[in-house]
Short mmCIF file of C-alpha atoms in Angstrom, two decimals:
data_model
loop_
_atom_site.label_atom_id
_atom_site.label_comp_id
_atom_site.label_asym_id
_atom_site.label_seq_id
_atom_site.Cartn_x
_atom_site.Cartn_y
_atom_site.Cartn_z
CA PRO S 1437 12.40 9.96 -14.58
CA GLN S 1438 11.92 11.20 -11.00
CA VAL S 1439 9.95 14.33 -11.80
CA CYS S 1440 6.43 13.75 -13.10
CA TRP S 1441 4.93 16.61 -15.11
CA LEU S 1442 1.16 16.28 -15.43
CA THR S 1443 -0.93 18.01 -18.04
CA PRO S 1444 -4.23 19.53 -16.86
CA GLU S 1445 -6.04 16.41 -18.25
CA GLN S 1446 -4.11 14.23 -15.78
CA THR S 1447 -5.35 16.18 -12.74
CA ALA S 1448 -8.71 16.06 -10.96
CA GLY S 1449 -9.55 19.70 -11.67
CA LYS S 1450 -8.42 19.52 -15.33
CA GLN S 1451 -7.56 23.27 -15.22
CA LYS S 1452 -3.89 23.59 -14.32
CA PRO S 1453 -0.74 21.49 -14.73
CA TYR S 1454 0.85 19.72 -11.74
CA MET S 1455 4.24 18.27 -10.91
CA TYR S 1456 5.40 15.84 -8.26
CA THR S 1457 8.52 13.82 -7.52
CA GLN S 1458 8.81 10.13 -6.63
CA GLY S 1459 12.24 9.32 -5.19
CA GLN S 1460 12.01 5.70 -4.11
CA ALA S 1461 14.11 3.74 -4.86
CA VAL S 1462 16.98 5.49 -6.71
CA LEU S 1463 15.36 8.27 -8.71
CA ASN S 1464 16.20 11.37 -6.67
CA ARG S 1465 19.65 11.44 -8.33
CA SER S 1466 17.80 12.79 -11.39
CA PHE S 1467 16.21 15.59 -9.31
CA PHE S 1468 19.23 17.01 -7.41
CA PRO S 1469 22.83 15.88 -6.75
CA CYS S 1470 22.83 13.42 -3.83
CA PHE S 1471 24.22 10.21 -2.39
CA ASP S 1472 21.25 8.27 -3.69
CA THR S 1473 21.48 5.38 -1.27
CA PRO S 1474 19.37 4.70 1.82
CA SER S 1475 22.59 4.12 3.78
CA VAL S 1476 23.26 7.88 3.95
CA LYS S 1477 20.98 10.27 5.87
CA CYS S 1478 21.01 14.05 5.91
CA THR S 1479 18.90 17.08 6.77
CA TYR S 1480 17.91 19.40 3.91
CA SER S 1481 16.50 22.81 3.11
CA ALA S 1482 14.98 24.07 -0.13
CA THR S 1483 13.79 27.30 -1.70
CA VAL S 1484 11.14 26.76 -4.35
CA GLN S 1485 9.70 29.49 -6.54
CA VAL S 1486 6.46 28.68 -8.38
CA PRO S 1487 4.13 30.63 -10.71
CA GLU S 1488 1.21 32.68 -9.36
CA GLY S 1489 -1.78 30.49 -8.48
CA PHE S 1490 0.34 27.45 -7.55
CA THR S 1491 1.42 26.06 -4.18
CA ALA S 1492 4.55 24.02 -3.38
CA VAL S 1493 4.69 21.39 -0.63
CA MET S 1494 7.61 19.21 0.51
CA SER S 1495 8.44 16.39 2.94
CA ALA S 1496 9.77 18.90 5.46
CA THR S 1497 9.36 19.67 9.17
CA SER S 1498 8.80 23.39 8.51
CA TRP S 1499 7.72 25.51 5.59
CA GLU S 1500 6.74 29.10 5.01
CA LYS S 1501 5.61 31.20 2.10
CA GLN S 1502 7.71 34.28 1.23
CA LYS S 1503 6.90 37.04 -1.27
CA ASP S 1504 7.05 36.32 -5.06
CA ASN S 1505 5.33 32.97 -4.50
CA THR S 1506 8.53 31.51 -3.04
CA PHE S 1507 8.37 28.72 -0.46
CA GLU S 1508 11.09 27.93 2.10
CA PHE S 1509 11.35 24.37 3.45
CA LYS S 1510 13.51 22.76 6.14
CA MET S 1511 13.76 19.12 7.19
CA SER S 1512 15.46 19.21 10.58
CA GLN S 1513 15.76 15.42 11.03
CA PRO S 1514 18.24 13.33 9.00
CA ILE S 1515 16.48 11.29 6.28
CA PRO S 1516 17.67 9.17 3.34
CA SER S 1517 17.58 10.94 -0.04
CA TYR S 1518 14.65 8.87 -1.38
CA LEU S 1519 12.31 10.56 1.12
CA ILE S 1520 12.91 14.09 -0.18
CA ALA S 1521 9.76 14.94 -2.14
CA LEU S 1522 8.17 17.97 -3.79
CA ALA S 1523 4.75 18.61 -5.30
CA VAL S 1524 3.51 21.77 -7.03
CA GLY S 1525 -0.01 22.37 -8.22
CA ASP S 1526 -3.32 24.03 -7.56
CA ILE S 1527 -3.49 22.65 -4.02
CA VAL S 1528 -5.19 23.77 -0.82
CA SER S 1529 -5.34 22.34 2.70
CA ALA S 1530 -7.77 21.66 5.56
CA ASP S 1531 -7.03 20.70 9.17
CA VAL S 1532 -8.20 17.24 10.26
CA GLY S 1533 -6.44 16.91 13.62
CA PRO S 1534 -4.12 18.63 16.12
CA ARG S 1535 -1.03 17.80 14.00
CA SER S 1536 -2.56 16.76 10.69
CA ARG S 1537 -4.02 18.40 7.63
CA VAL S 1538 -5.09 17.11 4.25
CA TRP S 1539 -3.87 18.70 1.01
CA ALA S 1540 -5.64 18.26 -2.33
CA GLU S 1541 -6.84 20.03 -5.44
CA PRO S 1542 -9.76 22.37 -4.57
CA CYS S 1543 -12.33 20.00 -6.14
CA MET S 1544 -11.24 17.16 -3.78
CA ILE S 1545 -10.56 19.00 -0.53
CA GLU S 1546 -14.06 18.68 0.96
CA ALA S 1547 -14.14 14.93 0.30
CA ALA S 1548 -10.65 14.57 1.81
CA LYS S 1549 -11.61 16.50 4.92
CA ARG S 1550 -14.80 14.47 5.44
CA GLU S 1551 -12.96 11.18 5.02
CA TYR S 1552 -10.07 11.91 7.40
CA ASP S 1553 -11.41 14.39 9.97
CA GLY S 1554 -10.38 13.10 13.41
CA VAL S 1555 -9.18 9.76 11.99
CA ILE S 1556 -5.41 10.25 11.74
CA GLU S 1557 -4.85 11.27 15.34
CA GLU S 1558 -6.36 7.99 16.58
CA PHE S 1559 -3.91 6.00 14.41
CA LEU S 1560 -0.92 8.18 15.41
CA GLU S 1561 -1.71 7.78 19.10
CA ALA S 1562 -2.00 3.99 18.74
CA GLY S 1563 1.39 3.98 16.96
CA GLU S 1564 3.02 6.10 19.67
CA LYS S 1565 1.70 3.84 22.40
CA LEU S 1566 3.24 0.83 20.66
CA PHE S 1567 6.48 2.12 19.11
CA GLY S 1568 7.43 5.31 20.95
CA PRO S 1569 7.19 9.04 20.16
CA TYR S 1570 6.23 10.29 16.71
CA VAL S 1571 9.31 12.40 15.93
CA TRP S 1572 8.31 14.16 12.69
CA GLY S 1573 6.08 16.91 14.14
CA ARG S 1574 3.27 16.94 11.58
CA TYR S 1575 1.56 14.11 9.77
CA ASP S 1576 -0.08 15.61 6.68
CA ILE S 1577 -1.52 13.79 3.67
CA LEU S 1578 -1.43 14.99 0.07
CA PHE S 1579 -4.16 13.47 -2.10
CA MET S 1580 -2.55 13.15 -5.51
CA PRO S 1581 -4.19 13.60 -8.89
CA PRO S 1582 -6.02 10.48 -10.13
CA SER S 1583 -3.15 9.54 -12.49
CA PHE S 1584 -0.83 8.87 -9.48
CA PRO S 1585 0.14 5.24 -10.13
CA PHE S 1586 0.88 4.15 -6.53
CA GLY S 1587 -1.15 3.55 -3.38
CA GLY S 1588 0.93 5.76 -1.17
CA MET S 1589 4.45 7.06 -0.58
CA GLU S 1590 5.47 7.65 3.03
CA ASN S 1591 7.37 10.93 2.53
CA PRO S 1592 7.97 12.19 6.11
CA CYS S 1593 5.53 14.86 7.38
CA LEU S 1594 3.62 14.59 4.08
CA THR S 1595 2.46 11.19 2.82
CA PHE S 1596 1.49 11.18 -0.88
CA VAL S 1597 -1.60 8.99 -1.44
CA THR S 1598 -3.94 7.91 -4.21
CA PRO S 1599 -7.33 9.68 -4.33
CA CYS S 1600 -8.80 6.13 -4.49
CA LEU S 1601 -8.82 6.27 -0.66
CA LEU S 1602 -11.71 8.75 -0.84
CA ALA S 1603 -14.50 6.17 -0.80
CA GLY S 1604 -17.02 8.62 0.69
CA ASP S 1605 -17.82 6.46 3.73
CA ARG S 1606 -14.38 6.14 5.42
CA SER S 1607 -14.32 2.49 4.38
CA LEU S 1608 -10.71 2.78 3.16
CA ALA S 1609 -9.47 5.21 5.83
CA ASP S 1610 -7.48 2.45 7.54
CA VAL S 1611 -5.24 2.02 4.46
CA ILE S 1612 -3.31 5.05 5.76
CA ILE S 1613 -2.17 2.99 8.81
CA HIS S 1614 0.50 1.39 6.61
CA GLU S 1615 1.99 4.77 5.67
CA ILE S 1616 1.75 6.00 9.28
CA SER S 1617 3.66 2.87 10.43
CA HIS S 1618 6.53 3.86 8.15
CA SER S 1619 7.07 6.85 10.48
CA TRP S 1620 8.92 4.38 12.72
CA PHE S 1621 9.89 1.57 10.35
CA GLY S 1622 11.49 2.84 7.15
CA ASN S 1623 11.67 6.56 7.82
CA LEU S 1624 13.22 6.44 11.33
CA VAL S 1625 14.99 3.05 11.07
CA THR S 1626 15.89 2.48 7.41
CA ASN S 1627 17.21 -0.43 5.36
CA ALA S 1628 20.85 0.35 4.50
CA THR S 1629 20.49 -1.28 1.06
CA TRP S 1630 17.57 -1.94 -1.29
CA GLY S 1631 18.54 -5.63 -1.23
CA GLU S 1632 17.09 -5.72 2.29
CA PHE S 1633 13.91 -3.79 1.57
CA TRP S 1634 12.04 -6.26 3.83
CA LEU S 1635 13.47 -4.37 6.84
CA ASN S 1636 11.35 -1.39 5.77
CA GLU S 1637 8.27 -3.27 4.59
CA GLY S 1638 8.15 -6.45 6.72
CA PHE S 1639 8.43 -4.45 9.95
CA THR S 1640 5.92 -1.90 8.64
CA MET S 1641 3.37 -4.62 7.77
CA TYR S 1642 3.81 -6.03 11.27
CA ALA S 1643 3.44 -2.56 12.82
CA GLN S 1644 0.40 -1.78 10.65
CA ARG S 1645 -1.30 -4.99 11.81
CA ARG S 1646 -0.47 -4.26 15.47
CA ILE S 1647 -2.15 -0.83 15.18
CA THR S 1648 -5.11 -2.35 13.29
CA THR S 1649 -5.53 -4.95 16.07
CA GLU S 1650 -5.55 -2.20 18.72
CA VAL S 1651 -8.11 -0.14 16.78
CA TYR S 1652 -10.34 -2.75 15.05
CA GLY S 1653 -9.66 -6.01 16.90
CA LEU S 1654 -7.83 -9.24 16.06
CA ALA S 1655 -10.45 -10.92 13.85
CA TYR S 1656 -10.48 -8.05 11.34
CA THR S 1657 -6.67 -7.84 11.30
CA CYS S 1658 -6.38 -11.59 10.62
CA LEU S 1659 -8.85 -11.25 7.76
CA GLU S 1660 -6.79 -8.39 6.26
CA ALA S 1661 -3.58 -10.45 6.72
CA ALA S 1662 -5.26 -13.41 4.97
CA THR S 1663 -5.88 -11.13 1.96
CA GLY S 1664 -2.15 -10.28 2.02
CA ARG S 1665 -1.19 -13.94 2.21
CA ALA S 1666 -3.37 -14.70 -0.82
CA LEU S 1667 -1.52 -11.96 -2.77
CA LEU S 1668 1.82 -13.53 -1.77
CA ARG S 1669 0.58 -16.95 -2.93
CA GLN S 1670 -0.53 -15.46 -6.25
CA HIS S 1671 2.82 -13.70 -6.71
CA MET S 1672 4.84 -16.83 -5.95
CA ASP S 1673 2.67 -18.93 -8.27
CA ASN S 1674 3.24 -16.39 -11.06
CA THR S 1675 7.02 -16.16 -10.65
CA GLY S 1676 7.79 -19.66 -9.34
CA GLU S 1677 8.69 -20.09 -5.65
CA ASP S 1678 12.39 -20.53 -6.28
CA HIS S 1679 12.70 -17.27 -8.22
CA PRO S 1680 15.72 -15.36 -6.78
CA LEU S 1681 13.47 -12.35 -6.07
CA ASN S 1682 11.49 -14.47 -3.58
CA LYS S 1683 14.26 -14.16 -0.99
CA LEU S 1684 14.24 -11.54 1.76
CA ARG S 1685 17.86 -10.68 1.02
CA VAL S 1686 17.86 -9.95 -2.70
CA VAL S 1687 21.15 -9.74 -4.54
CA ILE S 1688 20.98 -6.60 -6.67
CA GLU S 1689 23.82 -7.38 -9.02
CA PRO S 1690 25.07 -4.79 -11.48
CA GLY S 1691 25.04 -6.45 -14.92
CA LEU S 1692 26.02 -4.57 -18.03
CA TRP S 1693 23.79 -1.58 -17.16
CA GLY S 1694 23.23 -2.31 -13.48
CA VAL S 1695 19.91 -3.31 -11.96
CA ASN S 1696 17.11 -0.97 -10.99
CA PRO S 1697 16.04 -1.84 -7.43
CA ASP S 1698 12.48 -1.03 -8.59
CA ASP S 1699 12.56 -4.27 -10.58
CA THR S 1700 12.85 -6.19 -7.31
CA TYR S 1701 9.62 -4.69 -5.97
CA ASN S 1702 6.94 -7.35 -5.25
CA GLU S 1703 4.86 -8.95 -2.47
CA THR S 1704 7.80 -10.86 -0.93
CA PRO S 1705 9.43 -8.11 1.19
CA TYR S 1706 5.99 -7.14 2.48
CA GLU S 1707 4.28 -10.43 3.25
CA LYS S 1708 7.22 -12.83 3.65
CA GLY S 1709 8.90 -10.06 5.67
CA TYR S 1710 5.75 -9.84 7.81
CA CYS S 1711 5.91 -13.61 8.38
CA PHE S 1712 9.55 -13.36 9.50
CA VAL S 1713 8.81 -10.58 12.02
CA SER S 1714 5.79 -12.64 13.20
CA TYR S 1715 8.14 -15.61 13.61
CA LEU S 1716 10.42 -13.50 15.84
CA ALA S 1717 7.35 -12.55 17.91
CA HIS S 1718 6.40 -16.25 18.06
CA LEU S 1719 9.90 -17.11 19.40
CA VAL S 1720 9.41 -14.54 22.16
CA GLY S 1721 5.95 -15.98 22.88
CA ASP S 1722 4.57 -12.90 24.67
CA GLN S 1723 3.03 -9.98 22.75
CA SER S 1724 3.79 -7.31 25.34
CA LYS S 1725 7.46 -8.39 25.53
CA PHE S 1726 7.73 -8.27 21.74
CA ASP S 1727 6.04 -4.84 21.66
CA ALA S 1728 8.66 -3.65 24.18
CA PHE S 1729 11.39 -5.08 21.92
CA LEU S 1730 10.05 -3.15 18.90
CA GLN S 1731 10.11 0.06 20.92
CA ALA S 1732 13.72 -0.66 22.01
CA TYR S 1733 14.66 -1.48 18.39
CA VAL S 1734 13.31 1.86 17.15
CA ASN S 1735 15.09 3.67 19.96
CA GLN S 1736 18.38 1.84 19.33
CA PHE S 1737 18.52 2.51 15.59
CA LYS S 1738 16.53 5.74 15.13
CA PHE S 1739 17.92 8.05 12.40
CA GLN S 1740 20.22 5.21 11.28
CA SER S 1741 20.34 2.85 8.31
CA ILE S 1742 20.83 -0.79 9.22
CA THR S 1743 21.25 -4.27 7.75
CA ALA S 1744 19.33 -7.43 8.60
CA ASP S 1745 22.39 -8.57 10.58
CA ASP S 1746 22.12 -5.43 12.76
CA ALA S 1747 18.42 -6.02 13.37
CA LEU S 1748 18.71 -9.75 14.12
CA GLY S 1749 21.88 -9.24 16.19
CA PHE S 1750 20.00 -6.72 18.33
CA PHE S 1751 17.07 -9.15 18.68
CA LEU S 1752 19.38 -11.87 20.06
CA GLU S 1753 21.14 -9.39 22.40
CA TYR S 1754 17.77 -8.16 23.68
CA PHE S 1755 16.61 -11.73 24.42
CA PRO S 1756 19.79 -13.45 25.72
CA GLU S 1757 17.79 -16.54 26.73
CA LEU S 1758 16.76 -17.02 23.08
CA LYS S 1759 20.35 -16.46 21.94
CA GLU S 1760 21.49 -19.19 24.35
CA LYS S 1761 18.86 -21.54 22.96
CA GLY S 1762 20.30 -20.95 19.48
CA VAL S 1763 16.94 -19.88 17.98
CA ASP S 1764 18.77 -18.45 14.97
CA SER S 1765 19.65 -21.98 13.80
CA ILE S 1766 16.56 -24.14 14.49
CA PRO S 1767 16.51 -26.64 11.58
CA GLY S 1768 14.15 -25.41 8.83
CA PHE S 1769 13.73 -22.00 10.48
CA GLU S 1770 17.34 -20.77 10.43
CA PHE S 1771 17.59 -16.98 10.18
CA ASP S 1772 19.98 -17.59 7.29
CA ARG S 1773 17.34 -19.63 5.48
CA TRP S 1774 14.72 -16.91 5.99
CA LEU S 1775 17.07 -14.37 4.44
CA ASN S 1776 18.80 -16.30 1.67
CA THR S 1777 16.49 -19.08 0.46
CA PRO S 1778 13.73 -18.20 -1.99
CA GLY S 1779 10.24 -19.63 -1.53
CA TRP S 1780 7.24 -19.80 0.75
CA PRO S 1781 7.77 -18.59 4.36
CA PRO S 1782 8.79 -21.48 6.66
CA TYR S 1783 6.48 -20.08 9.38
CA LEU S 1784 2.97 -18.65 8.94
CA PRO S 1785 1.27 -16.71 11.75
CA ASP S 1786 -2.03 -18.13 12.95
CA LEU S 1787 -4.84 -16.22 11.24
CA SER S 1788 -7.66 -18.42 12.59
CA PRO S 1789 -9.27 -15.57 14.60
CA GLY S 1790 -10.25 -14.19 11.18
CA GLU S 1791 -12.37 -17.26 10.48
CA GLN S 1792 -15.35 -15.84 12.34
CA LEU S 1793 -15.49 -13.24 9.54
CA MET S 1794 -14.39 -15.56 6.70
CA LYS S 1795 -16.85 -18.39 7.33
CA PRO S 1796 -20.03 -16.34 6.77
CA ALA S 1797 -18.44 -14.84 3.63
CA ASP S 1798 -17.46 -18.31 2.33
CA LYS S 1799 -20.98 -19.64 2.94
CA LEU S 1800 -22.59 -16.67 1.23
CA ALA S 1801 -20.32 -17.03 -1.83
CA GLU S 1802 -21.31 -20.70 -2.08
CA LEU S 1803 -24.99 -19.80 -1.99
CA TRP S 1804 -24.50 -17.36 -4.87
CA ALA S 1805 -22.55 -19.90 -6.94
CA ALA S 1806 -25.35 -22.50 -6.75
CA HIS S 1807 -27.67 -23.53 -9.60
CA GLY S 1808 -31.11 -22.44 -8.43
CA LEU S 1809 -30.58 -19.73 -5.82
CA ASN S 1810 -31.79 -20.35 -2.26
CA MET S 1811 -33.04 -16.78 -1.73
CA GLU S 1812 -34.29 -17.53 1.77
CA ALA S 1813 -30.80 -18.51 2.93
CA ILE S 1814 -29.23 -15.57 1.07
CA GLU S 1815 -31.63 -13.04 2.58
CA ALA S 1816 -30.90 -14.40 6.06
CA VAL S 1817 -27.31 -13.07 5.81
CA ASP S 1818 -27.07 -9.38 6.72
CA ILE S 1819 -24.00 -7.82 5.10
CA THR S 1820 -24.76 -4.23 6.13
CA ALA S 1821 -22.27 -4.36 9.01
CA TRP S 1822 -19.46 -6.00 7.03
CA ARG S 1823 -16.29 -3.87 6.78
CA THR S 1824 -14.21 -3.55 3.60
CA TYR S 1825 -11.98 -6.61 3.96
CA GLN S 1826 -14.87 -8.92 4.75
CA LEU S 1827 -16.64 -7.75 1.59
CA VAL S 1828 -13.37 -8.01 -0.37
CA TYR S 1829 -12.94 -11.57 0.89
CA PHE S 1830 -16.51 -12.43 -0.15
CA LEU S 1831 -16.01 -10.96 -3.64
CA ASP S 1832 -12.71 -12.80 -4.05
CA GLN S 1833 -14.57 -16.07 -3.37
CA VAL S 1834 -17.30 -15.13 -5.87
CA LEU S 1835 -14.62 -14.30 -8.45
CA GLN S 1836 -12.95 -17.69 -7.92
CA LYS S 1837 -16.30 -19.42 -8.48
CA SER S 1838 -17.07 -17.34 -11.60
CA PRO S 1839 -18.53 -17.57 -14.16
CA LEU S 1840 -21.64 -18.16 -12.04
CA PRO S 1841 -24.79 -19.90 -13.34
CA GLU S 1842 -26.94 -17.85 -15.73
CA GLY S 1843 -28.66 -14.86 -14.10
CA ASN S 1844 -26.93 -15.10 -10.70
CA VAL S 1845 -24.65 -12.10 -11.11
CA GLU S 1846 -27.56 -9.89 -12.18
CA ARG S 1847 -29.44 -10.95 -9.04
CA LEU S 1848 -26.34 -10.34 -6.90
CA SER S 1849 -25.96 -6.86 -8.38
CA GLU S 1850 -29.60 -5.96 -7.60
CA MET S 1851 -29.49 -7.44 -4.13
CA TYR S 1852 -26.33 -5.64 -2.94
CA PRO S 1853 -26.18 -2.06 -4.29
CA LYS S 1854 -23.72 -1.52 -1.38
CA ILE S 1855 -21.28 -3.57 -3.52
CA SER S 1856 -22.30 -3.06 -7.15
CA LYS S 1857 -22.68 0.72 -6.78
CA SER S 1858 -19.85 1.24 -4.28
CA GLN S 1859 -17.32 4.08 -4.62
CA ASN S 1860 -14.79 2.05 -2.58
CA ALA S 1861 -11.92 1.29 -5.01
CA GLU S 1862 -11.14 -2.16 -3.53
CA LEU S 1863 -14.77 -3.20 -4.02
CA ARG S 1864 -14.99 -1.55 -7.44
CA LEU S 1865 -11.93 -3.48 -8.64
CA ARG S 1866 -13.43 -6.82 -7.58
CA TRP S 1867 -16.88 -5.99 -8.89
CA CYS S 1868 -15.41 -5.04 -12.29
CA GLN S 1869 -13.43 -8.31 -12.34
CA ILE S 1870 -16.64 -10.25 -11.62
CA VAL S 1871 -18.51 -8.34 -14.36
CA LEU S 1872 -15.78 -9.26 -16.86
CA LYS S 1873 -15.38 -12.89 -15.76
CA ASN S 1874 -19.17 -13.36 -16.11
CA ASN S 1875 -19.27 -11.30 -19.31
CA LEU S 1876 -22.05 -9.14 -17.90
CA GLU S 1877 -22.19 -6.60 -20.74
CA ALA S 1878 -25.01 -4.65 -19.06
CA GLU S 1879 -22.46 -3.46 -16.45
CA TYR S 1880 -19.46 -2.83 -18.71
CA SER S 1881 -20.04 0.88 -18.13
CA LYS S 1882 -18.87 0.35 -14.50
CA VAL S 1883 -15.53 -0.97 -15.74
CA LYS S 1884 -15.21 2.01 -18.06
CA ASP S 1885 -16.16 4.52 -15.34
CA PHE S 1886 -13.67 3.05 -12.88
CA LEU S 1887 -10.81 3.17 -15.40
CA HIS S 1888 -11.74 6.75 -16.34
CA SER S 1889 -11.75 7.82 -12.68
CA GLN S 1890 -8.24 6.71 -11.64
CA GLY S 1891 -4.92 5.42 -12.96
CA LYS S 1892 -3.56 3.41 -10.06
CA GLN S 1893 -1.42 0.55 -11.38
CA LYS S 1894 -2.79 -2.00 -8.88
CA TYR S 1895 -6.35 -1.49 -10.21
CA THR S 1896 -5.69 -0.63 -13.85
CA LEU S 1897 -3.52 -3.56 -14.97
CA PRO S 1898 -5.67 -6.45 -13.61
CA LEU S 1899 -8.72 -5.00 -15.39
CA TYR S 1900 -6.93 -4.71 -18.72
CA ARG S 1901 -5.68 -8.30 -18.31
CA ALA S 1902 -9.24 -9.46 -17.58
CA MET S 1903 -10.67 -7.59 -20.60
CA TRP S 1904 -7.95 -8.85 -22.92
CA GLY S 1905 -8.48 -12.43 -21.72
CA GLY S 1906 -12.26 -12.11 -22.16
CA SER S 1907 -14.80 -12.03 -24.99
CA GLU S 1908 -14.62 -10.04 -28.23
CA SER S 1909 -16.76 -7.29 -26.68
CA ALA S 1910 -14.48 -7.17 -23.60
CA ARG S 1911 -11.45 -6.73 -25.89
CA ALA S 1912 -13.24 -3.96 -27.76
CA LEU S 1913 -13.98 -2.30 -24.41
CA ALA S 1914 -10.27 -2.49 -23.52
CA MET S 1915 -9.20 -0.79 -26.75
CA GLU S 1916 -11.89 1.88 -26.55
CA THR S 1917 -11.18 2.65 -22.86
CA PHE S 1918 -7.43 2.78 -23.32
CA SER S 1919 -7.56 5.12 -26.30
CA ALA S 1920 -9.79 7.46 -24.27
CA THR S 1921 -7.81 7.33 -21.00
CA ALA S 1922 -4.17 6.93 -22.13
CA PRO S 1923 -3.38 10.67 -21.85
CA GLN S 1924 -4.41 10.71 -18.18
CA LEU S 1925 -2.23 7.71 -17.21
CA HIS S 1926 1.32 7.75 -15.86
CA VAL S 1927 3.75 6.87 -18.65
CA ASN S 1928 4.84 3.59 -16.94
CA VAL S 1929 1.23 2.48 -16.62
CA GLN S 1930 0.58 3.41 -20.27
CA ASN S 1931 3.49 1.17 -21.29
CA TYR S 1932 2.33 -1.77 -19.15
CA VAL S 1933 -1.18 -1.54 -20.66
CA LYS S 1934 0.26 -1.37 -24.20
CA LYS S 1935 2.16 -4.57 -23.44
CA ILE S 1936 -1.05 -6.30 -22.28
CA LEU S 1937 -2.94 -5.16 -25.39
CA GLY S 1938 -0.05 -6.04 -27.69
CA LEU S 1939 0.32 -2.43 -28.91
CA LYS S 1940 3.68 -1.00 -29.96
#
């Protein structure tokens, strides 16, 4: 299950097959013999022979090509087994910074270079300033074929990412900050068990938002965090707050056949974990002191695998005055409650600086939802300078207010080609959802095109749910699109879609 073999149809170039591995959480045991637990770290080396016309790449600190199309790889730093990764295909590279290059199929390499030239180094430098040296040498990115079902996988030295990041205008370039942040949190300091996955993801979300604040300012970061909070709310409403998976410390109990840690994957470790780390920062009460703590934490535990008790114990040792105050047992905010009680986070960071970006978007959405459009007021709002998350926030509000009065969505589409014709996947997803919710058949082709262009789970499943919950023609569109695109989807995504469409 760990090794994905793609037919030429599932690649961007459609000429040659491709293979890649995805080790997280416990799949690398099916790729090579290993202690497949994040509690054990090791160095590795590999010799990979591939057919003529193919290139192999791995999550390794050094690699070289020998004769007979054989590649030698070495990872000189100890890593957990889930971070060992290999990809083989028709792939080429281009430099985009002093220690970064992009890898992709030949038909995507120019777009990848344009999108990321000079961008990664800025993010790496911001991360180093905050969390200490970047220890992995290179930071390369491999743009996967469109059927890659995930957003990104932080394999050290070589992050695997979805080609959906290639929006053509750098409007999704900052998504890579999350994967870069894993260089310190997750890859360097690792959760010892998958039951405490929040140690990887909660700290990484916090780190990502610290870098984003340094690079883009606090208002934008708060707006992005508000989008994350909305996803957490949605997840908890779907599962029920008291679902046992909505704890930070998840009990992965072996039943008859054991439990796959992948089944515990959801928004909670990311966004509730982020809230817990924010709560720790709030207890400290001084950003620069908390930044210094994060740097000390990375330094203390680098190349190790730790538990939440290790992390929180170190926090209390580092701030003895907080330990004396007994901050770990403040009623309602006990560390134990954070870890072991399911439900909504007891503390939410203040995202009000984001309101200066949210308010104009809220107002504009209201104008578009009105009977009888006030075009003068609408034209007075200039959205040309809005960045991705402000537009996403606006579209989310429009979606909530949909279906809109007759004719409004058509007007909206004409007025903002920046949105309705965008190549930015986050905007395309929302626009397609709005098209379906308003049953705008004239733009069904956009839904079809988007689903033909990529197979990322996060975008594919919501659109099939929306089509299946829509009109007769929307259901017909779902069936037609799925029968055409099924061969280019990852097998897991195929199965999820079949479930939505009630197919065997």
